[in-house]
Amino acid sequence: VDVLTMTATPIPRTLHMSLLGVRNISNLETAPKDRLAVETRIARFDDALIRHAVLRELNREGQVFFVHNRIHDIHALAARLQRIVPEATIGIGHGQMPESELEDRILGFVRHEFDILLATTIIESGMDIPNANTMFIDDADRYGLADLHQLRGRVGRHKHRAYCYLLIDEDRHLPPEAARRLRAIEEFNQMGAGFALAMRDLELRGAGNLLGTQQSGHIATVGYELYCALLEKAVRELKNLPPQDTVDVSIDLPVSVYFPRQYVTDMRSKIDLYRRLGRIASEVELDDLRAELADRFGPVPAAVERLLEQQRLRIWAHSWQIRSIHQEDKYAVLGYANRQRIADLVDRSGGKLRIADAHSAYLPLGKKLSDIGVILDRVKSLLQP
């Protein structure tokens, strides 16, 4: 690896590049020991709610972040907070303060010289204060998803339960886009939720311009999958590459093939594996995937072995120009597209494979149909190169 980029929430363009295969991506989901997810709530700016949350934190000898990103009225907000919670001491920090004064203010908060740090978004990067486990984000509807996730990450950095309140002005009407962002940040509050948030950000803002500076754009009109397919096709044409080989064979046999929940526990990983498996067009890629599965998840169970062998059968069937395989009673029915190729298969089978019409041929499966592996093996023995 020449370049390693680490991020809590990849911007839509970067995430899109990884999904296209332009960049490789790995997702770290293992939380530090005893770390708990941050409980996230959306609420209107309410004095009683703020007082209750601050006192709860103070009663367990913790501290509070209060994020307000407008310097011109930050002192007025400090006075209001002092009236709401007169028991608490408040410190103010923002980027227009002299460097030495700002440093003293932050170090004072670390030394627990005051209970609430009222600050702008300068705290969103690099702050690691395990004793601060409650955060308020004022006017949360003005922030992007990545900003909110980054800010929320400043609390919950120890074994204590942390709380993040996304505050909205009492009288403001929320635009639909802002409401969707806030719902997303509230929904994805589990450990390692950054990737899921970035996916939602991609859906909301679009993938942007891959070759320029724009990070957002609109792809909803054609859908993400079709957009990726069209883009990949255009890139291959510009590079004078042949069309990507795809294995388009429908297999419907009464064989149990799947990734068991006990083997691949994470749903997103499971969906990604199914998608990768469906795109494999060579036996070398299939063997590589099998080795990866054994390395990541342990010994490959029987259901997964059959799933891999079914994809191998699909690759072989594609080479014989067979479009579909399904079972009817004691026969496997092969739907074919090339008369000469199916005639070659008839010769190969010693006459056991019989052509029924211009599109289908029948292969006897034998008597042991109760064994789910027999059906798959019988068809594979015919189509194996």
mmCIF file of C-alpha atoms in Angstrom, residues 26-27 29 195 259-260 263-277 289 292-293 296-297:
data_model
loop_
_atom_site.group_PDB
_atom_site.id
_atom_site.type_symbol
_atom_site.label_atom_id
_atom_site.label_comp_id
_atom_site.label_asym_id
_atom_site.label_seq_id
_atom_site.Cartn_x
_atom_site.Cartn_y
_atom_site.Cartn_z
ATOM 1 C CA SER A 26 -11.405 -1.581 4.808
ATOM 2 C CA ASN A 27 -13.802 -0.926 7.656
ATOM 3 C CA GLU A 29 -15.551 -1.977 13.540
ATOM 4 C CA PHE A 195 -19.334 3.891 7.246
ATOM 5 C CA PHE A 259 -23.849 -17.728 4.048
ATOM 6 C CA PRO A 260 -25.054 -18.911 7.500
ATOM 7 C CA TYR A 263 -20.475 -17.844 9.785
ATOM 8 C CA VAL A 264 -20.849 -14.248 8.547
ATOM 9 C CA THR A 265 -22.541 -12.311 11.339
ATOM 10 C CA ASP A 266 -22.440 -8.790 9.868
ATOM 11 C CA MET A 267 -25.282 -8.163 7.414
ATOM 12 C CA ARG A 268 -23.410 -5.586 5.331
ATOM 13 C CA SER A 269 -20.433 -7.937 4.941
ATOM 14 C CA LYS A 270 -22.791 -10.702 3.911
ATOM 15 C CA ILE A 271 -24.460 -8.550 1.240
ATOM 16 C CA ASP A 272 -21.052 -7.473 -0.041
ATOM 17 C CA LEU A 273 -19.932 -11.115 -0.304
ATOM 18 C CA TYR A 274 -23.066 -12.113 -2.225
ATOM 19 C CA ARG A 275 -22.505 -9.219 -4.623
ATOM 20 C CA ARG A 276 -18.836 -10.089 -5.122
ATOM 21 C CA LEU A 277 -19.671 -13.745 -5.666
ATOM 22 C CA LEU A 289 -12.599 -15.708 -2.634
ATOM 23 C CA GLU A 292 -10.318 -15.147 1.714
ATOM 24 C CA LEU A 293 -13.437 -16.592 3.390
ATOM 25 C CA ARG A 296 -11.551 -14.060 7.520
ATOM 26 C CA PHE A 297 -14.278 -16.288 8.945
#
